[in-house]
Coordinates of C-alpha atoms and ligand atoms in Angstrom, one line a residue:
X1 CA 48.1 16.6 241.5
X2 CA 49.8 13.1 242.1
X3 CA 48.0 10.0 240.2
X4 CA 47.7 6.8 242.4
X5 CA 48.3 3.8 239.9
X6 CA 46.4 0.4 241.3
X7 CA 47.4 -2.7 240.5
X8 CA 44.8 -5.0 239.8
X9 CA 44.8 -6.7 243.3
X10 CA 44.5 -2.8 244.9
X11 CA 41.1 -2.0 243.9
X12 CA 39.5 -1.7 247.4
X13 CA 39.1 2.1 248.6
X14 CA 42.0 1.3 251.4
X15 CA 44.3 1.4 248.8
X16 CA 43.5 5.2 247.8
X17 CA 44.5 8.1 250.2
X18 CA 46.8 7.7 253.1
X19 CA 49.7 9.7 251.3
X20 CA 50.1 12.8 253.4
X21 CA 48.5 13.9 256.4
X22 CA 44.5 14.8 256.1
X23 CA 44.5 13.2 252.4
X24 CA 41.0 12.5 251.6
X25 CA 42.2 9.1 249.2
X26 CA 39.8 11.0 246.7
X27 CA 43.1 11.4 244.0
X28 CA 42.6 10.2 240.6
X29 CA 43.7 6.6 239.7
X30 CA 45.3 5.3 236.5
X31 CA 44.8 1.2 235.4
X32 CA 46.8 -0.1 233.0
X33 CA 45.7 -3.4 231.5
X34 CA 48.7 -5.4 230.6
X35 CA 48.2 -8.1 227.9
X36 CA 51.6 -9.6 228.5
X37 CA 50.5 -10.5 231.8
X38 CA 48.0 -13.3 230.2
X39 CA 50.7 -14.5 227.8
X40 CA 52.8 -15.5 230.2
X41 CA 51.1 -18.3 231.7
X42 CA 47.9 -20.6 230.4
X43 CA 45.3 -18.4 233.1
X44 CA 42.2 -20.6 233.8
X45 CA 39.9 -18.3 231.8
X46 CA 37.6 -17.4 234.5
X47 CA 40.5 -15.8 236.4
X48 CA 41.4 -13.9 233.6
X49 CA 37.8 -12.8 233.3
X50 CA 37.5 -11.9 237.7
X51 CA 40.6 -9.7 236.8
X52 CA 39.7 -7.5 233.8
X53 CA 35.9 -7.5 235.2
X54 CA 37.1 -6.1 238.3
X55 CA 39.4 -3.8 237.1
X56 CA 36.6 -2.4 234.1
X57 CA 34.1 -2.3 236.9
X58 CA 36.6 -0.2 239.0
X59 CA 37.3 2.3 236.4
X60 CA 33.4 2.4 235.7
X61 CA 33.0 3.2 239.4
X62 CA 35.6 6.2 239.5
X63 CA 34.5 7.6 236.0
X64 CA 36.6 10.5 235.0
X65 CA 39.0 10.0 238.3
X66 CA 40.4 6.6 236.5
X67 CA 42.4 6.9 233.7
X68 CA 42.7 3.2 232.0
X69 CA 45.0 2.4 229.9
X70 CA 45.2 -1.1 227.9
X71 CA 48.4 -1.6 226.9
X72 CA 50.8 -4.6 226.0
X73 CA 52.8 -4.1 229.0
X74 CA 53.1 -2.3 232.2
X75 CA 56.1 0.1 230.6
X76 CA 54.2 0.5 227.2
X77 CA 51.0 2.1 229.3
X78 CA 53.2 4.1 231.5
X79 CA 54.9 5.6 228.2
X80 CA 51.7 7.6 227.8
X81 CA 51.4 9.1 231.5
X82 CA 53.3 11.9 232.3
X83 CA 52.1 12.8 235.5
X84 CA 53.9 12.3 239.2
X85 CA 52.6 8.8 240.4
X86 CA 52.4 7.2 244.1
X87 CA 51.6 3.1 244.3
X88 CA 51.1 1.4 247.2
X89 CA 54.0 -1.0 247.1
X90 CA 52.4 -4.2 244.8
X91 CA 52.3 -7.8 246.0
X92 CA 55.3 -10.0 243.9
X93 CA 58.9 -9.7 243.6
X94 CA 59.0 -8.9 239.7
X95 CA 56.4 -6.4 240.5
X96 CA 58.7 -4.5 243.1
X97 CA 61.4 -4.6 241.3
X98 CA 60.0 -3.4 238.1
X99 CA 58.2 -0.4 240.0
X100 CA 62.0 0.4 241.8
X101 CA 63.2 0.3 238.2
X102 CA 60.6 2.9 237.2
X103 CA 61.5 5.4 240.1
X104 CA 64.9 5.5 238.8
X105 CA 63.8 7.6 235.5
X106 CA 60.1 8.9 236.5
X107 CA 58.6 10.8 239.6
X108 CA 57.3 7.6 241.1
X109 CA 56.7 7.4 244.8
X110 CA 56.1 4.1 247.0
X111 CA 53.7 3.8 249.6
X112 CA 54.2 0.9 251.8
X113 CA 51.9 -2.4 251.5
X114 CA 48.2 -2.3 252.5
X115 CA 45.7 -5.2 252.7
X116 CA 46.9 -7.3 255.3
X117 CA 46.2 -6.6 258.9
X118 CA 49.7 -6.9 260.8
X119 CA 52.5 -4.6 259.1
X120 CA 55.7 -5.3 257.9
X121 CA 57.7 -4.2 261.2
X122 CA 54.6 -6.6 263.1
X123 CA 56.3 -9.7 261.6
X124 CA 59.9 -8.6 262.1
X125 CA 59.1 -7.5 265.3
X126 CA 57.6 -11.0 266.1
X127 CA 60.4 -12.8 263.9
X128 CA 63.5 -11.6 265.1
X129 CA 65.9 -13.5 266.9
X130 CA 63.6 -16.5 266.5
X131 CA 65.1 -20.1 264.5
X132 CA 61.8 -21.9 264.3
X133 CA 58.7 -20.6 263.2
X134 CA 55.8 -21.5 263.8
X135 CA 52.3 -20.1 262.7
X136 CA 50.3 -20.8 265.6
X137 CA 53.2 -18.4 267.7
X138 CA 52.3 -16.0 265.2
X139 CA 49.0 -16.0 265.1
X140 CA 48.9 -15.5 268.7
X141 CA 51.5 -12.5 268.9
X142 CA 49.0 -10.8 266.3
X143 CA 45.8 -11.5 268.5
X144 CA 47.5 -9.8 271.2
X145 CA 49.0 -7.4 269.2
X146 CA 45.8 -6.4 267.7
X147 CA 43.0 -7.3 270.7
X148 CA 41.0 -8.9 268.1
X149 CA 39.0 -11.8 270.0
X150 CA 40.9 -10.8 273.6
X151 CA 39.7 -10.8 276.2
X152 CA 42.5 -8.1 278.5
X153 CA 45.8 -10.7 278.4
X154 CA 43.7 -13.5 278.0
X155 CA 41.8 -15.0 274.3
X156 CA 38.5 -14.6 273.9
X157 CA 36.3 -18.0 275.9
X158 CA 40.0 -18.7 277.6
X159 CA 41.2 -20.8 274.7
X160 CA 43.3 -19.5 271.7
X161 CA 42.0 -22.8 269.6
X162 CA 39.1 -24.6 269.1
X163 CA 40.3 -27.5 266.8
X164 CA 38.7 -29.8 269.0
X165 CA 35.4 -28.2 268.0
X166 CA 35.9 -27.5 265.0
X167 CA 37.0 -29.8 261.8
X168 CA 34.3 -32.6 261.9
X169 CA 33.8 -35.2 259.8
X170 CA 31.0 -34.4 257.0
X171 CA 27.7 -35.2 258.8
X172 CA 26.7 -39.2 258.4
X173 CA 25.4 -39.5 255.3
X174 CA 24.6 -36.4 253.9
X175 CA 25.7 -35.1 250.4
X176 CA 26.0 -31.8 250.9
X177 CA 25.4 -29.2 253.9
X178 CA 22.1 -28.4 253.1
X179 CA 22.8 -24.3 253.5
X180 CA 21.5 -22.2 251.0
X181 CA 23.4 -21.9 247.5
X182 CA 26.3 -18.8 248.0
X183 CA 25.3 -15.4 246.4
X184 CA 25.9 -15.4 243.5
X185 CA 27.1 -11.9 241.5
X186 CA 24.7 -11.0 238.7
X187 CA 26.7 -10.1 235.1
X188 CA 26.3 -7.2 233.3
X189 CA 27.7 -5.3 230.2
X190 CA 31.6 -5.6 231.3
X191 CA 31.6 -8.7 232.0
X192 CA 30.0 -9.7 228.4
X193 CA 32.3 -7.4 227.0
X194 CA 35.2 -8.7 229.1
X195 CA 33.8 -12.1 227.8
X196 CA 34.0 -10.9 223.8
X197 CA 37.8 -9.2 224.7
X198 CA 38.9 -12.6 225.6
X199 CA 37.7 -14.8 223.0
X200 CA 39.4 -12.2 220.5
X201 CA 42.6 -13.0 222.1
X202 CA 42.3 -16.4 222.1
X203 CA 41.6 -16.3 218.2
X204 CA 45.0 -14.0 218.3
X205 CA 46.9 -17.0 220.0
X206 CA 46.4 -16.4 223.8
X207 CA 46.0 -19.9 225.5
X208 CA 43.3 -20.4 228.4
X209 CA 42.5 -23.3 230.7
X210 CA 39.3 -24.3 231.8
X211 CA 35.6 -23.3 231.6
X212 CA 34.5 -19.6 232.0
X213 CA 30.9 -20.0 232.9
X214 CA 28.9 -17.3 234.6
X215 CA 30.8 -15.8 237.2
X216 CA 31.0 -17.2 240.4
X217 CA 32.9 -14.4 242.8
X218 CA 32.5 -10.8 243.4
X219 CA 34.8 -8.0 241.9
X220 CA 33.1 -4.8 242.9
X221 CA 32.8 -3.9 246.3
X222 CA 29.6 -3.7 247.0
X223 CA 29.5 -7.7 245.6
X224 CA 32.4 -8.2 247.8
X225 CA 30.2 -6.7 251.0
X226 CA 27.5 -8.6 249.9
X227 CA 29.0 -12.2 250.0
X228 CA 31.0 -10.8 253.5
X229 CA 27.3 -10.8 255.0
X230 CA 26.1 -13.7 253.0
X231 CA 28.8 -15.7 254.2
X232 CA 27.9 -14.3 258.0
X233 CA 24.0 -14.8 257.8
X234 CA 24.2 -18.4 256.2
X235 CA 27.5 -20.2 256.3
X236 CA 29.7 -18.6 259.0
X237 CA 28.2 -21.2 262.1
X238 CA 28.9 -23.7 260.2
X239 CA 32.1 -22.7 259.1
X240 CA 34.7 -24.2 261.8
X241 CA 33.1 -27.9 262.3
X242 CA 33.7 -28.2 258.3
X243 CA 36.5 -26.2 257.9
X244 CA 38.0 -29.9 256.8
X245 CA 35.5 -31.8 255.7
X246 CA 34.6 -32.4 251.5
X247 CA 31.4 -33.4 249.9
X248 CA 30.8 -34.6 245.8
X249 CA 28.1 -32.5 246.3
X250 CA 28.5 -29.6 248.0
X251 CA 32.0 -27.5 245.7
X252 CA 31.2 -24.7 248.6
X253 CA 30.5 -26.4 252.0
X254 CA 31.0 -23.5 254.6
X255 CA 33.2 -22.0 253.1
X256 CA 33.1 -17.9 252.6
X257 CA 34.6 -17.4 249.2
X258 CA 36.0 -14.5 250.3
X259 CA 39.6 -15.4 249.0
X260 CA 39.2 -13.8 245.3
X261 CA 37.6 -10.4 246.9
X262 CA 40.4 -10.3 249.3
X263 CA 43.0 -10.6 247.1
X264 CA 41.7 -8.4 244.9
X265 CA 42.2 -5.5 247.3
X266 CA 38.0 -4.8 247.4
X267 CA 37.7 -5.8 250.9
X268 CA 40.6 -5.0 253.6
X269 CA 40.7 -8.3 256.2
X270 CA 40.4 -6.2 259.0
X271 CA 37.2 -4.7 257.6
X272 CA 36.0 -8.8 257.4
X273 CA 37.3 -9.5 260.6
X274 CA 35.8 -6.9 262.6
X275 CA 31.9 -7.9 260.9
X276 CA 32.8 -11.5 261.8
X277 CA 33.8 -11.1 265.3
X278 CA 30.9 -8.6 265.9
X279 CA 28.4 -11.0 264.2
X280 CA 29.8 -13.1 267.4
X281 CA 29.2 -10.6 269.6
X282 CA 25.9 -10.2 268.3
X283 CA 24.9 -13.9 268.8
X284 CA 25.1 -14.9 265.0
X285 CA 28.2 -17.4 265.5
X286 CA 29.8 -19.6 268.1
X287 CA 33.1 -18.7 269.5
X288 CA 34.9 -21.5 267.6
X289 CA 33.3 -21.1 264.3
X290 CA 34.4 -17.2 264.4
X291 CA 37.5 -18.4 266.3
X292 CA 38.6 -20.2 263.6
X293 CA 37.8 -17.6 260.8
X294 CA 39.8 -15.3 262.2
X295 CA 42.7 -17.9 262.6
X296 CA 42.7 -18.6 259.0
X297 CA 42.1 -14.9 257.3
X298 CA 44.5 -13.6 260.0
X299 CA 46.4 -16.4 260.9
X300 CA 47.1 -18.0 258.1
X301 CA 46.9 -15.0 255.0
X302 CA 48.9 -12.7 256.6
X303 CA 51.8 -15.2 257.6
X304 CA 51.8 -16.6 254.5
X305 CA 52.3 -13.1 252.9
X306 CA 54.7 -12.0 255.3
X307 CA 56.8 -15.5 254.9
X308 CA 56.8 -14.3 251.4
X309 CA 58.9 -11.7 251.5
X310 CA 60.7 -13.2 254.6
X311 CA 62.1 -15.9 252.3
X312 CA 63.3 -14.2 249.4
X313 CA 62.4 -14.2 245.3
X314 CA 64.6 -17.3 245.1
X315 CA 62.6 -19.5 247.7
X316 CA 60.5 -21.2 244.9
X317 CA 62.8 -21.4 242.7
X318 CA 65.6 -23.1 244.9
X319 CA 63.4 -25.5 247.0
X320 CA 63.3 -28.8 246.7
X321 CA 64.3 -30.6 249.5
X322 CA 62.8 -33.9 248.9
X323 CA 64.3 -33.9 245.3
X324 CA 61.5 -34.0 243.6
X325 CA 61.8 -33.8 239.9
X326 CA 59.0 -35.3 238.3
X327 CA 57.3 -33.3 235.4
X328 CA 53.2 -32.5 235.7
X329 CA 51.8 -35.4 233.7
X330 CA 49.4 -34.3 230.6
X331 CA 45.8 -35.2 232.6
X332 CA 47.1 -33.1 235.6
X333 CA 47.9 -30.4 233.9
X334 CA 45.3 -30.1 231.3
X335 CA 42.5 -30.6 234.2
X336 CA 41.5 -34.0 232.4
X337 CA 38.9 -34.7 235.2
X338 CA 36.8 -37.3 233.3
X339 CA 39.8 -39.7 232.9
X340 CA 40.6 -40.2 236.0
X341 CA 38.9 -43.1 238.1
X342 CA 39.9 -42.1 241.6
X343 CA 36.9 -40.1 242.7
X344 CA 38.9 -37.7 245.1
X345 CA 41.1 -36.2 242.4
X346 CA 38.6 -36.4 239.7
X347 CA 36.2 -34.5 241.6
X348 CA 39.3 -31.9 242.4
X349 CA 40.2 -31.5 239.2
X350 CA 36.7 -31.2 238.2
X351 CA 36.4 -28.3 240.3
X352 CA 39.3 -26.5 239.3
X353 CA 38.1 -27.0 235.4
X354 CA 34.5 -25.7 236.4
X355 CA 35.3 -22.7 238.8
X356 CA 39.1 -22.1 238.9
X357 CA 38.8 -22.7 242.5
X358 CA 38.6 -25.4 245.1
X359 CA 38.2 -25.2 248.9
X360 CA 41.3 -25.8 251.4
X361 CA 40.7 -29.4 252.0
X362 CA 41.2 -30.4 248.0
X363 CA 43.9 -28.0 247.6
X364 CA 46.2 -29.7 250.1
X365 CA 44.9 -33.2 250.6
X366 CA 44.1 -34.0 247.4
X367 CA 45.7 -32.4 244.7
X368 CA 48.6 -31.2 246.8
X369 CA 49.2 -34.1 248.6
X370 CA 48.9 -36.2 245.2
X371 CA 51.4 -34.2 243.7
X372 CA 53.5 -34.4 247.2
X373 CA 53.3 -38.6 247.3
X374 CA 54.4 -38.6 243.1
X375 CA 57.3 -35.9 243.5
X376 CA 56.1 -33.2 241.4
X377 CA 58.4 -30.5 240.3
X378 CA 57.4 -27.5 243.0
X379 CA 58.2 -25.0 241.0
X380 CA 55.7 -26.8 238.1
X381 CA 53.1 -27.6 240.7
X382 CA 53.2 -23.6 242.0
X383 CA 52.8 -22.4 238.4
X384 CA 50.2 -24.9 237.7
X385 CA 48.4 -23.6 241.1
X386 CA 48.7 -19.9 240.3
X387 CA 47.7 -20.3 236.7
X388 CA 44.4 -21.8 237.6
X389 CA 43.3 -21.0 240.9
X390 CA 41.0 -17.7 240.6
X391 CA 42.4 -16.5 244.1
X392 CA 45.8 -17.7 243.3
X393 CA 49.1 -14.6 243.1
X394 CA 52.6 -15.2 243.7
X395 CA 53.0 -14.2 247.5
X396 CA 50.1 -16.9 248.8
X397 CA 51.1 -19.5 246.7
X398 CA 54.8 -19.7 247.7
X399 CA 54.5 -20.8 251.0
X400 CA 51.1 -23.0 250.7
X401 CA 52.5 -24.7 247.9
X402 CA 56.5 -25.2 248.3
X403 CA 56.1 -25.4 252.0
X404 CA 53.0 -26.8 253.0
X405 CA 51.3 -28.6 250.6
X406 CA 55.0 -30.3 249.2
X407 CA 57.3 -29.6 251.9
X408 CA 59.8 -28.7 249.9
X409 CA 61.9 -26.5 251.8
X410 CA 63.0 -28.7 254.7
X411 CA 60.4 -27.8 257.2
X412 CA 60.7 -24.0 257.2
X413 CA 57.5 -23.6 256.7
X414 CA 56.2 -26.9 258.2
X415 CA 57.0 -29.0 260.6
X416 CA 55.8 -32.3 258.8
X417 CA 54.5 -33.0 255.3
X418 CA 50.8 -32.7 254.7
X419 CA 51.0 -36.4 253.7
X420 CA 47.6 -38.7 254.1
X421 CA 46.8 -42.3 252.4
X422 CA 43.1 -43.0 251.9
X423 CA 41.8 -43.6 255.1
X424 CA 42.2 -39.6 256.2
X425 CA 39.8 -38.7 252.9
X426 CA 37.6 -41.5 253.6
X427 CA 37.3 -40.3 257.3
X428 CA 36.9 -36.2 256.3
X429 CA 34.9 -36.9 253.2
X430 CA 31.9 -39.2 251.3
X431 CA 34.8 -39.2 247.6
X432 CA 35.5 -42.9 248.9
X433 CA 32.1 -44.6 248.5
X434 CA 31.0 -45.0 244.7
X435 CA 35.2 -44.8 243.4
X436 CA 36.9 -47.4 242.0
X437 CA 39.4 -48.0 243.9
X438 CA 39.3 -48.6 248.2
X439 CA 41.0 -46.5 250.8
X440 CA 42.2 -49.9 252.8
X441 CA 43.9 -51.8 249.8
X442 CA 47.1 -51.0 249.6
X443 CA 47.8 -53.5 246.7
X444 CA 45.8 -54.8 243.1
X445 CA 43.0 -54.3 241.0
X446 CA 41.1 -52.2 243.6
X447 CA 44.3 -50.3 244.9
X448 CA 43.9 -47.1 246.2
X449 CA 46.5 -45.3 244.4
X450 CA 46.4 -42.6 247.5
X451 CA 47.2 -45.1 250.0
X452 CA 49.8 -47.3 248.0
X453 CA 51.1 -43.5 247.1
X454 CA 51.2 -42.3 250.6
X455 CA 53.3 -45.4 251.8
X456 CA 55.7 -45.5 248.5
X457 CA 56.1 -41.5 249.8
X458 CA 57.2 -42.8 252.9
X459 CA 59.4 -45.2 251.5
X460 CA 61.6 -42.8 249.3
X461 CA 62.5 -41.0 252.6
X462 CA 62.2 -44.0 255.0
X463 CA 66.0 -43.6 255.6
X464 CA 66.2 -39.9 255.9
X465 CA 63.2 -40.1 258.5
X466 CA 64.0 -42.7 260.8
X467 CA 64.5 -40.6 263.3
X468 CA 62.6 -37.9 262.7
X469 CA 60.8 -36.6 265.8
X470 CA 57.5 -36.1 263.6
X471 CA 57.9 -39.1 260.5
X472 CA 59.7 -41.8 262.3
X473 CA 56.3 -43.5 263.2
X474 CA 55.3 -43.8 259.5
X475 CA 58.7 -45.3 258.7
X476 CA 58.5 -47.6 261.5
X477 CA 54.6 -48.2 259.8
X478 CA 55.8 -49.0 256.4
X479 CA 58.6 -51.9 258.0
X480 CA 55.5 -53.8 259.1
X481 CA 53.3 -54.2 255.6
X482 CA 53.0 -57.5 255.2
X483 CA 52.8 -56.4 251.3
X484 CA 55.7 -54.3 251.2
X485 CA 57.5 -55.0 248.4
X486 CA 54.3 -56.0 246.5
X487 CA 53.1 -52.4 246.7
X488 CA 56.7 -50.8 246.0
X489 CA 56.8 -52.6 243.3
X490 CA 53.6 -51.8 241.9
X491 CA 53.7 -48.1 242.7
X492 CA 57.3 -47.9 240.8
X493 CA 55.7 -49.3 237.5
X494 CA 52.7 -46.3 238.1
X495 CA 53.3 -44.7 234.8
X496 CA 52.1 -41.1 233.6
X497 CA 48.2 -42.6 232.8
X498 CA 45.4 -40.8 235.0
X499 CA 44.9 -43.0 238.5
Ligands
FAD501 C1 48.1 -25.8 247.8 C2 47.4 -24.6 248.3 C3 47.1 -23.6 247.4 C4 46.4 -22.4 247.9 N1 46.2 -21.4 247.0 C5 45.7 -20.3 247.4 C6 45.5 -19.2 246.6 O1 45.9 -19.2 245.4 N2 44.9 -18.0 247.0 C7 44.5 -18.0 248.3 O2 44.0 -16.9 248.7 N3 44.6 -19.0 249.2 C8 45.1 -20.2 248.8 N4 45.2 -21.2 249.6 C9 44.7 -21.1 250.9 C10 43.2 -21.5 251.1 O3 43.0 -22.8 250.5 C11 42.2 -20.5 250.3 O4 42.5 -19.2 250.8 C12 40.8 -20.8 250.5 O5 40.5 -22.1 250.2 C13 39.9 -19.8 249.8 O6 38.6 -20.1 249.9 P1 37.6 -19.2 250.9 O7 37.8 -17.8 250.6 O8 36.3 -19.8 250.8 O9 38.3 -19.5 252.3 P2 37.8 -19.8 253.7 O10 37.9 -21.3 254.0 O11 36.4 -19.2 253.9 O12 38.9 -19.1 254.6 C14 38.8 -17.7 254.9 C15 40.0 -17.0 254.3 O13 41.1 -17.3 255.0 C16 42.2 -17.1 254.2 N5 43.1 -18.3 254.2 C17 42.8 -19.5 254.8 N6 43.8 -20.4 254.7 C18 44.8 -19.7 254.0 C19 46.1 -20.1 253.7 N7 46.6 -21.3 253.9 N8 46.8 -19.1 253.0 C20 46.3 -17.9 252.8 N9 45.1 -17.6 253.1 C21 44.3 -18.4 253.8 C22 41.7 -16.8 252.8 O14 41.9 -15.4 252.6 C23 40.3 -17.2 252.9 O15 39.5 -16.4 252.1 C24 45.9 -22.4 249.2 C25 46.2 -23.4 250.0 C26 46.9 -24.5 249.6 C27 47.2 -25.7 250.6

């Protein structure tokens, strides 16, 4: 019989069966454990815990079906099966191609992608002939493609967005939402022992980042299922008003932590989808709250995945539109939270060091538009983003981080950079009060190095913009400082030092 090999981000059941007519996805499975795969990046060490726990607890799960290999590399393990394989076609170039290889001298057949919910032939169905693209077209095309929230022809509530409901400031004055604390998985044996594996390799030479503290996300399915309806009993109506919104105090907000399950192939975004909107129907959530949800997990992760492909290995690589060549400096990289004054990206990076994770709102308007404003390398600002984000693989980041969070390839991706001085975090969250620095001085002691880097930003492309249909007003912003050249000047002396 034919073995199914799973990646480590296939370990949901949709990612078993499906190979001929009346197959009852009850094959057996082999994992292979590849060690090179942690040499070659510095993994935030609770990633590269969520990733051997889940794939130990998978084998666990299928007992003698699973047939797990730890290995150095995918090709070492492989050396040792002899079997006929299938694999559901895996999520990165390199990984394609090194399967492809494979078939060439093994009997190695390849199923086509699962885990998103609109195919390959829905995007280039929906992409073809078209010179723009634009998300919101797709998301649409997919609503009515799938019926999900759809009412006949027309959206769910007669509206296909509820922005206007949804992405609220942070309550006045609070510090945190006041919902109860996420579930939280409970460890057990693998994970200690997943725990002890990794400290061995460190003392053999392998490099981590960050802390590895009890584990925060779910790597079984029935965790997975577990925070799906924690996330719809407590967080879910709260979800689209603070969608956008960040509090000091409050890492989670309403947000449903469902990225690392997800991308671990344990739950299939359909499957999450269909609880959320019948949660709706149900009564448990407002249309804009669910609205949204479905925008971003069907929106947003499958056309970020299908822009991945669309394009090409090389798109990280060989974009860089607004020439930005400046090397991650030391505190950035090495998560130096403590040394940095300016409370919005200290509070970021603290998050990053703690869980390996941040929610949307630091991901792009702090950290990525910092890096954005001080012309980061993209292709060092994607690794950095992959290597330490606990959700983070090479398809999702491509496009959030070389097209929307940097805008780095020329507005394929987006229309305008994601740029924002001060005032916009002062206005979506409470980082402002108690930092050092305030959002409305642009110049001095007391400087807020976002807003003197958001209008320095603009000045590096001032000419290049002064007409565009989207930046021009900026530009035309910028010509009126009455501190212009006081604030050039001090941002071009910025050195490497934490902010
Ligand atoms: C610079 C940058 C880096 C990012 N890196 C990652 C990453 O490594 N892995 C990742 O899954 N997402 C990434 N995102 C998207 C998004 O920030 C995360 O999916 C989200 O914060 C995960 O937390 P959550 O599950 O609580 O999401 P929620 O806020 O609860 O959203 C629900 C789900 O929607 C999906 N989603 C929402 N926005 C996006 C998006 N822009 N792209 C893809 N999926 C989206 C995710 O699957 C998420 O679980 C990144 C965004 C930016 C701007």
């Amino acid at each position: 019989m034919t073995r199914r090999w799973l990646f480590a981000d296939q370990l949901g059941p949709h990612f078993l069966g499906g190979d001929q007519p009346g197959d009852d996805g009850r094959e057996n499975v082999l994992l292979i454990e590849s060690k090179a795969a942690f040499r070659r990046r510095r993994y935030h060490r609770a990633k590269a815990h969520l990733i051997l726990s889940a794939m130990r607890h998978r084998a666990a799960e299928l007992g003698d079906r699973c047939r797990y290999i730890a290995a150095e590399g995918y090709r070492d393990g492989l050396a040792e099966v002899d079997e006929s394989l299938t694999v559901v076609d895996p999520t990165s170039w390199p990984a394609r191609t090194l399967i492809r290889d494979l078939g060439r001298t093994r009997d190695l057949r390849v199923l086509p992608a699962r885990g998103f919910v609109t195919s390959q032939a829905d995007f280039d169905h929906w992409v073809a002939g078209r010179r723009h693209l634009r998300q919101e077209d797709f998301y649409r095309d997919a609503r009515r493609r799938t019926g999900i929230l759809m009412e006949g022809d027309e959206p769910a509530g007669g509206r296909w967005n509820f922005d206007a409901d949804n992405r609220l400031p942070p309550p006045r004055g609070a510090t945190t939402l006041g919902l109860p604390e996420p579930l939280w998985p409970v460890e057990d044996d693998i994970d200690a022992e997943v725990r002890e594996q990794l400290a061995r390799w460190e003392s053999e030479g392998v490099a981590f980042a960050g802390e590895d503290g009890p584990r925060r996300f779910a790597v079984t399915r029935d965790e997975a299922l577990a925070v799906l309806e924690d996330f719809i009993s407590h967080r879910l109506a709260e979800f689209g008003p603070y969608e956008d919104a960040a509090l000091v105090g409050d890492w989670a907000m309403a947000h449903s932590l469902l990225s690392v399950p997800m991308n671990l192939g344990l739950l299939d975004p359909r499957e999450v989808i269909d609880r959320v909107v019948e949660a709706w129907s149900d009564g448990g959530a407002t249309l804009a709250s669910t609205e949204g949800f479905v925008r971003q997990v069907m929106g947003w992760r499958d056309y970020v995945w299908h822009l991945y492909w669309h394009f090409g290995p090389d798109y990280v690589a060989e974009s860089n539109a607004l020439s930005a060549h400046e090397p991650l400096p030391e505190w950035f990289r090495n998560l130096r939270a403590d040394d940095v004054r300016a409370r919005c990206l200290s509070t970021a990076l603290a998050e990053v060091r703690a869980r390996g994770w941040s929610h949307h709102i630091l991901r792009l308007m702090v950290l990525g538009n910092w890096a954005l404003q001080h012309a980061y390398d993209p292709v060092e600002v994607t690794e950095w983003f992959t290597s330490n984000y606990v959700d983070g693989y090479p398809w999702v980041m491509a496009a959030n981080v070389v097209g929307m969070a940097l805008h780095a390839d020329g507005g394929r991706m987006a229309t305008k950079p994601y740029a924002a001085g001060g005032a916009y975090i002062k206005r979506m969250t409470d980082f402002c009060g108690g930092c050092a620095y305030r959002p409305d001085r642009r110049v001095g002691e007391q400087a807020c190095p976002v807003t003197a880097g958001y209008w320095a930003f603009i000045a590096r492309h001032a000419q290049a913009w002064a007409r565009h249909p989207r930046m021009a007003q900026p530009v035309r912003g910028l010509a009126r400082l009455s501190d212009r050249e006081a604030l050039l000047e001090q941002e071009a002396a910025r050195g490497p030092e934490p902010p």
